[in-house]
Amino acid sequence: MDIILGYVTTILVFFFTYNIFTLGLNIQFGYTGILNFTVITFMAIGGYVAAVLAMPKAPAGSGIYYILGLNLPWPIAALGGVLAAGLLGYLIGQIALKRLRSDYLAIVTLATGTLLYGLIGNGTSIFDGWQGLFNVPQPFAGFRTWTPLGYSIFFTIVTAVIFVFLWLFANRIYKSPLGRVMRAVRDDQDVVEAFGKNTFKIRMTAMVLGSMYVGVGGVLTIAYITALSPAGWTTGETFVVWAALLVGGRGNNFGAIVGSFLVAVVFNEATRYLPQIPAHPNLIPDIRYVLIGLAVILSVYFRPQGVFPEKKNTFFEVPLGDNSKTIEEHLAGGLSKVGEQ
Amino acid sequence: MATISNDPSTQVNVALEVESLKKSFGGVAAVDGVSFSVEKGTITGLIGPNGAGKSTMVNLISGALKPDSGHIRLDGHEIGGLEPHQIGARGLIRTFQISREYPDMTVMENLIVSAANQGERLINVCFRPSVGKKRDRELVERALHTLVTFGLYPLRNEYARNLSGGQKRLLELSRAVMADPKVLLLDEPMAGVNPALIEKLGEHIVGLNKELGTTFVLVEHNLEIVEKICSKVIVVALGATLAVGTMAELRKNQAVVEAYLGGDVRERVGS
Amino acid sequence: MSLFFLTLGFGLVTASVLSLLSVGLSLQFGVTNFVNFAYGSYLSAGMLFTWTFSAKLHFPFVLATVCGVILTAILALIVNEVVFEPFAKRRKSIFYMLIVTFGLSLLLDSILQIFYGVGFDKFPIKQSAAIKIGPFDFTGVQLLIILVAVVSMVVIHLLLTRTSLGKKMRAMSDNPDLAKISGIDTKSVTRATWAISGALAGLGGVVLALNTVYFETTTGDSLLFVIFAAVILGGIGQTYGAMLGALVIGVVTEVSAVWVSSAYKTDVAFLILVIMLLVRPQGIIASQGKA
C-alpha cells in the first residue's frame, strides 16, 4: 500500500510541476504569442538557484563545487530561484522582444538554452557541472519527524496548493484587461502598437511571468527529487511542455491541464514500462521523442486550437427575453438595464 | 503649397503638420521633403500616383518608420521619430491598407481592447481587479453603441476571422473610433471594397467627423469618394507636395493632371 | 604572433564550413520566409549518411560524400512534400511553421539516434601532414575544406546570377507575391530551393565532421545557433550576407581562442549574435521588411 501511495504521490508531483510549466508557456505563447523554445532552461535555472541558496557551502575537498551555498531557509531560496528564472526571461526579452520578427526571439531562446546547457555542464564550479547538484536539503524536513511517505504526501499537498494558486492567477490574468491586450498582441502586434499600447512592455510582462511560472516548477522539482544535473533538462523536455500545450489547447488553461496529464503523465509513464532492449538502451526514449515530435507537428496540422480550444469571451449582454425594445432603446436606458451574461 | 502658413493664428487650428519630411531607402528618396498641414475637424484627402511615397508617409507619420529629417507635429507637438505606441497614445491612430483585425478575438473584444487606458497593468490583476471591471462596463457600453452605429451589433460575439471583407473594413473603422483619436489616419480604407460599402464607409466617416469632431486624413486611390467627402485634398508626387486644394480646383490644375495621371487624363479624373 | 596566425588559419577553415551551412539556411529562408529549426538535423543527417556510405559500405570517400549529400537533399525534398507543403496549402501563419520545424528537429534527431546511436564516431580517412602556405599551416583536409567551400560559393553565385532558377529564387526572395503574379512557378522553385538547402547542409555536415574529426548525432544541433549567428550577422535571407557572416563568425570565434579558452568559442558566437540583435538586428546587409 505504501509503495502504491508513494508512486501516486510522485506521479502527482510530476503532474503538477509539468502543469505549472505548461501554464507558464501558455502565458507566453497561448496568451501573447511568444515562442519560447527553451522552456526547460528556465526550470533548470529556477531549480539550481533555489538549491544553491538552500544548500550549505560545498565541503572542501569533496570534489563538489557550486556557487553561493548560503544555507538559507527554503521559502527565501525558492523565491530566489523563481526570481532568477524571471531575470533570465527579462534578459532574453531585452535582447529579442524589441520590434523583431518572432523568429528572432525563437532563435535567441534556443541559443540561450544551448549556451547555458554547455556553460553549466562544462563550468564545474557553477552548479557542479555534468555531475549536477545532489543532496539538496528538502524543504521543511526538520519541521517534524517525517516518515518518507508522510513527507511525500505533505510535499504533494504543498505542490497542489501552489498549482491551484498559480492556475487561478493565470485565469485571472486571462480575463483581465491585461490578458485581453496580451491576446491582441498575439493576434497582431503592429495594430496594438498603432493603438497606442507599448507592446514591448506587454510582451515583456508575459515573458517574465511565464519564466517565473516555469521557475516555480523548477524549484518544486529539485526540492522533491533533491538532485538536478544537465541530463535532467535536455532539449527534449522542452518539447514535452510544447506538446502538452498544443495537444491540450493553446490559450485555454483547462486544456493545459488535460495536455499535461495526457503527455507528461499518461504518455511518459506508459512508455516507461515498455520492455528495455539491452542492445539499444536508448531506443525507448528515442521512440518517445519521435512520438512527442509527431504530436507537436500533427496537433498543429489537424487541430491547432487543441482538444480544448480557447473559450469565446462574451461580455455583458442585453437580456434576450425582452424583445419589445430595440437594442437602441436598451442602450438609451444605459447599462443599468444591461445584465451580465 | 501656399496653404502652409507661418501665421500663428492659423497654427492653432492645425491638427497635423508635416514639414520638409524626408526618408530614403538605400539612397533612393521615397519621401523627399513633403510638407502639408491638416486643419482640425476636417476630412483631408491625401492622393498621389503609385510610387508617390504615400505609404512611406503613412509609416513615417505613424512612427513605423523613422524620418531621416523634417518635422511631424501633432497639435503643435513634435512626434517625428517617436515609437508607434507613443504616437498612438498621443491621439493619432492609423489603420492599415489590408484589414488587420484580431482574428482569434470576438468583434466585441476587438473593440474593447482598442480603447485607451483599460487598466491593463499587472498590478491591477494582482491587487485591484475592480479597476478593470469598472472600466470594462464603460467600454462595453461604448462598444455596444459603436457596434449599433456600424451595423455590426448582430456579429458582436462572432470571431473577427469569420467576418467578410466588407465587415472587416467596418470593424477596423469602429475599432479606431473606440480609441478616441484626435486624428484618424486611414490608409486606403476603400481598397478592395464594393461600391455600396464605399458609400457606407464614406457616410460613417462624415458622420464621425460631424458628431465627434474627429480629424480625418484619408489616403485613398478612389478619387470619387475623396471628392465627395474631403474638404481639402493634398496631392503628392515623387515624395513631395504637388498641390493643395479642393478636388474641383485640382482638376483645373494642369501640373496635377499631368503628374498624377499622365496622358489621357480627363476621363479618369472624371467629370 | 604564430598563435594568431594559427587561429586565423583555423578561423578560415571554420568560416569555410560555416559558409556552406549558413548559405544553405539563408537561401531557404529567403525563398520560403520561415526559419528552419530542423536545419541542424539535416546537417547531422548529411554527416551520418556519408559515414554509412564510407565506413559501412566502403565507398571511396568522395563518392560516399556525393551519395550522402544527395540523400540529404532528398530528405529535405521529402520533408518539404510531406510536412511543409500541406502546411503552406493551409496558409498557416509563420508561428506555426516555426513550431513545426522545431518539432521536426526532435523527430529527425530521434530517428537518426535510433539508427546511429548516441556515441561519437569519425570518418575512416587518414589525417595528412601540415603544409605551410605563407604564415599559415594547413593540413591537407583543411585545404580541401577551404577549396570545397570556395568552389561551392562560386557555384552558388553563378546559380543566382546566371541561371533562370537563380533569378526566380531571387525574385521570390525579394517579393513572393510579385513573383507569383509574374508567372513564376513558385512551387517548383521552392522544391529546388529545399534540395539545394539540404545539399548544402549535408555537404556542410561532412566538412564539419572532417574538421572536428569526431562527431555524433547531436553535433548538428549544437552548431545550429552558430549558423544562426552567421546568418543574422549577414542579414537574414541574404545569401552574400550569409557568406560574410560566416567569415566573420568563423574567424572571430577561432581567433578569440588567443584570449579566452577555446571551450568558450561558441559563446563568443552567441555574444556576437546578441550584440548584433541589439545594435543592428537587420544584419550587415539589410533586406527590407524582414527584420
mmCIF file with all atom_site columns, C-alpha atoms in Angstrom, chain A residues 56-134:
data_model
loop_
_atom_site.group_PDB
_atom_site.id
_atom_site.type_symbol
_atom_site.label_atom_id
_atom_site.label_alt_id
_atom_site.label_comp_id
_atom_site.label_asym_id
_atom_site.label_entity_id
_atom_site.label_seq_id
_atom_site.pdbx_PDB_ins_code
_atom_site.Cartn_x
_atom_site.Cartn_y
_atom_site.Cartn_z
_atom_site.occupancy
_atom_site.B_iso_or_equiv
_atom_site.pdbx_formal_charge
_atom_site.auth_seq_id
_atom_site.auth_comp_id
_atom_site.auth_asym_id
_atom_site.auth_atom_id
_atom_site.pdbx_PDB_model_num
ATOM 1  C CA . PRO A 1 56  ? 25.252 24.847 2.813   1.00 0.00 ? 56  PRO A CA 1
ATOM 2  C CA . LYS A 1 57  ? 28.737 25.602 1.451   1.00 0.00 ? 57  LYS A CA 1
ATOM 3  C CA . ALA A 1 58  ? 30.215 22.744 -0.553  1.00 0.00 ? 58  ALA A CA 1
ATOM 4  C CA . PRO A 1 59  ? 32.536 20.758 1.751   1.00 0.00 ? 59  PRO A CA 1
ATOM 5  C CA . ALA A 1 60  ? 36.172 21.401 0.870   1.00 0.00 ? 60  ALA A CA 1
ATOM 6  C CA . GLY A 1 61  ? 37.988 18.564 -0.817  1.00 0.00 ? 61  GLY A CA 1
ATOM 7  C CA . SER A 1 62  ? 34.769 16.726 -1.610  1.00 0.00 ? 62  SER A CA 1
ATOM 8  C CA . GLY A 1 63  ? 35.199 17.281 -5.332  1.00 0.00 ? 63  GLY A CA 1
ATOM 9  C CA . ILE A 1 64  ? 31.838 19.034 -5.337  1.00 0.00 ? 64  ILE A CA 1
ATOM 10 C CA . TYR A 1 65  ? 31.757 22.662 -6.361  1.00 0.00 ? 65  TYR A CA 1
ATOM 11 C CA . TYR A 1 66  ? 28.930 25.130 -6.628  1.00 0.00 ? 66  TYR A CA 1
ATOM 12 C CA . ILE A 1 67  ? 28.393 28.827 -6.161  1.00 0.00 ? 67  ILE A CA 1
ATOM 13 C CA . LEU A 1 68  ? 26.760 30.535 -3.163  1.00 0.00 ? 68  LEU A CA 1
ATOM 14 C CA . GLY A 1 69  ? 25.791 27.798 -0.673  1.00 0.00 ? 69  GLY A CA 1
ATOM 15 C CA . LEU A 1 70  ? 24.060 30.282 1.603   1.00 0.00 ? 70  LEU A CA 1
ATOM 16 C CA . ASN A 1 71  ? 22.097 27.765 3.662   1.00 0.00 ? 71  ASN A CA 1
ATOM 17 C CA . LEU A 1 72  ? 19.008 29.983 3.522   1.00 0.00 ? 72  LEU A CA 1
ATOM 18 C CA . PRO A 1 73  ? 15.566 28.863 4.655   1.00 0.00 ? 73  PRO A CA 1
ATOM 19 C CA . TRP A 1 74  ? 13.548 27.278 1.826   1.00 0.00 ? 74  TRP A CA 1
ATOM 20 C CA . PRO A 1 75  ? 10.905 29.970 1.294   1.00 0.00 ? 75  PRO A CA 1
ATOM 21 C CA . ILE A 1 76  ? 13.635 32.538 0.633   1.00 0.00 ? 76  ILE A CA 1
ATOM 22 C CA . ALA A 1 77  ? 15.638 30.117 -1.505  1.00 0.00 ? 77  ALA A CA 1
ATOM 23 C CA . ALA A 1 78  ? 12.541 29.284 -3.523  1.00 0.00 ? 78  ALA A CA 1
ATOM 24 C CA . LEU A 1 79  ? 11.815 32.957 -4.062  1.00 0.00 ? 79  LEU A CA 1
ATOM 25 C CA . GLY A 1 80  ? 15.413 33.427 -5.219  1.00 0.00 ? 80  GLY A CA 1
ATOM 26 C CA . GLY A 1 81  ? 15.041 30.596 -7.718  1.00 0.00 ? 81  GLY A CA 1
ATOM 27 C CA . VAL A 1 82  ? 11.807 31.983 -9.138  1.00 0.00 ? 82  VAL A CA 1
ATOM 28 C CA . LEU A 1 83  ? 13.284 35.482 -9.425  1.00 0.00 ? 83  LEU A CA 1
ATOM 29 C CA . ALA A 1 84  ? 16.376 34.075 -11.177 1.00 0.00 ? 84  ALA A CA 1
ATOM 30 C CA . ALA A 1 85  ? 14.166 32.384 -13.769 1.00 0.00 ? 85  ALA A CA 1
ATOM 31 C CA . GLY A 1 86  ? 12.284 35.668 -14.213 1.00 0.00 ? 86  GLY A CA 1
ATOM 32 C CA . LEU A 1 87  ? 15.551 37.556 -14.601 1.00 0.00 ? 87  LEU A CA 1
ATOM 33 C CA . LEU A 1 88  ? 16.667 35.184 -17.344 1.00 0.00 ? 88  LEU A CA 1
ATOM 34 C CA . GLY A 1 89  ? 13.357 35.817 -19.113 1.00 0.00 ? 89  GLY A CA 1
ATOM 35 C CA . TYR A 1 90  ? 13.891 39.547 -18.719 1.00 0.00 ? 90  TYR A CA 1
ATOM 36 C CA . LEU A 1 91  ? 17.393 39.414 -20.215 1.00 0.00 ? 91  LEU A CA 1
ATOM 37 C CA . ILE A 1 92  ? 16.242 37.360 -23.198 1.00 0.00 ? 92  ILE A CA 1
ATOM 38 C CA . GLY A 1 93  ? 13.357 39.787 -23.645 1.00 0.00 ? 93  GLY A CA 1
ATOM 39 C CA . GLN A 1 94  ? 15.713 42.753 -23.639 1.00 0.00 ? 94  GLN A CA 1
ATOM 40 C CA . ILE A 1 95  ? 17.645 41.162 -26.488 1.00 0.00 ? 95  ILE A CA 1
ATOM 41 C CA . ALA A 1 96  ? 14.842 39.869 -28.643 1.00 0.00 ? 96  ALA A CA 1
ATOM 42 C CA . LEU A 1 97  ? 11.461 41.427 -27.846 1.00 0.00 ? 97  LEU A CA 1
ATOM 43 C CA . LYS A 1 98  ? 12.080 44.847 -29.348 1.00 0.00 ? 98  LYS A CA 1
ATOM 44 C CA . ARG A 1 99  ? 10.167 45.019 -32.594 1.00 0.00 ? 99  ARG A CA 1
ATOM 45 C CA . LEU A 1 100 ? 11.733 41.971 -34.170 1.00 0.00 ? 100 LEU A CA 1
ATOM 46 C CA . ARG A 1 101 ? 10.039 39.142 -36.014 1.00 0.00 ? 101 ARG A CA 1
ATOM 47 C CA . SER A 1 102 ? 9.019  36.212 -33.840 1.00 0.00 ? 102 SER A CA 1
ATOM 48 C CA . ASP A 1 103 ? 11.766 34.109 -35.470 1.00 0.00 ? 103 ASP A CA 1
ATOM 49 C CA . TYR A 1 104 ? 14.429 36.121 -33.712 1.00 0.00 ? 104 TYR A CA 1
ATOM 50 C CA . LEU A 1 105 ? 13.048 35.505 -30.248 1.00 0.00 ? 105 LEU A CA 1
ATOM 51 C CA . ALA A 1 106 ? 12.764 31.797 -31.018 1.00 0.00 ? 106 ALA A CA 1
ATOM 52 C CA . ILE A 1 107 ? 16.388 31.786 -32.170 1.00 0.00 ? 107 ILE A CA 1
ATOM 53 C CA . VAL A 1 108 ? 17.581 33.681 -29.099 1.00 0.00 ? 108 VAL A CA 1
ATOM 54 C CA . THR A 1 109 ? 15.719 31.383 -26.689 1.00 0.00 ? 109 THR A CA 1
ATOM 55 C CA . LEU A 1 110 ? 17.130 28.319 -28.411 1.00 0.00 ? 110 LEU A CA 1
ATOM 56 C CA . ALA A 1 111 ? 20.640 29.805 -28.484 1.00 0.00 ? 111 ALA A CA 1
ATOM 57 C CA . THR A 1 112 ? 20.416 30.752 -24.809 1.00 0.00 ? 112 THR A CA 1
ATOM 58 C CA . GLY A 1 113 ? 19.331 27.227 -23.949 1.00 0.00 ? 113 GLY A CA 1
ATOM 59 C CA . THR A 1 114 ? 22.226 25.661 -25.855 1.00 0.00 ? 114 THR A CA 1
ATOM 60 C CA . LEU A 1 115 ? 24.656 28.165 -24.366 1.00 0.00 ? 115 LEU A CA 1
ATOM 61 C CA . LEU A 1 116 ? 23.567 27.703 -20.752 1.00 0.00 ? 116 LEU A CA 1
ATOM 62 C CA . TYR A 1 117 ? 23.486 23.938 -21.145 1.00 0.00 ? 117 TYR A CA 1
ATOM 63 C CA . GLY A 1 118 ? 27.130 23.969 -22.221 1.00 0.00 ? 118 GLY A CA 1
ATOM 64 C CA . LEU A 1 119 ? 28.165 26.596 -19.677 1.00 0.00 ? 119 LEU A CA 1
ATOM 65 C CA . ILE A 1 120 ? 26.542 24.824 -16.744 1.00 0.00 ? 120 ILE A CA 1
ATOM 66 C CA . GLY A 1 121 ? 27.797 21.423 -17.870 1.00 0.00 ? 121 GLY A CA 1
ATOM 67 C CA . ASN A 1 122 ? 31.373 22.480 -18.571 1.00 0.00 ? 122 ASN A CA 1
ATOM 68 C CA . GLY A 1 123 ? 31.615 25.118 -15.874 1.00 0.00 ? 123 GLY A CA 1
ATOM 69 C CA . THR A 1 124 ? 32.092 22.708 -12.997 1.00 0.00 ? 124 THR A CA 1
ATOM 70 C CA . SER A 1 125 ? 32.227 25.423 -10.348 1.00 0.00 ? 125 SER A CA 1
ATOM 71 C CA . ILE A 1 126 ? 28.764 26.854 -11.041 1.00 0.00 ? 126 ILE A CA 1
ATOM 72 C CA . PHE A 1 127 ? 26.318 24.024 -10.368 1.00 0.00 ? 127 PHE A CA 1
ATOM 73 C CA . ASP A 1 128 ? 28.815 21.154 -10.184 1.00 0.00 ? 128 ASP A CA 1
ATOM 74 C CA . GLY A 1 129 ? 28.990 20.597 -13.953 1.00 0.00 ? 129 GLY A CA 1
ATOM 75 C CA . TRP A 1 130 ? 27.712 17.440 -15.588 1.00 0.00 ? 130 TRP A CA 1
ATOM 76 C CA . GLN A 1 131 ? 27.629 15.727 -12.194 1.00 0.00 ? 131 GLN A CA 1
ATOM 77 C CA . GLY A 1 132 ? 24.946 18.127 -11.058 1.00 0.00 ? 132 GLY A CA 1
ATOM 78 C CA . LEU A 1 133 ? 23.706 19.021 -7.622  1.00 0.00 ? 133 LEU A CA 1
ATOM 79 C CA . PHE A 1 134 ? 22.554 16.344 -5.222  1.00 0.00 ? 134 PHE A CA 1
#
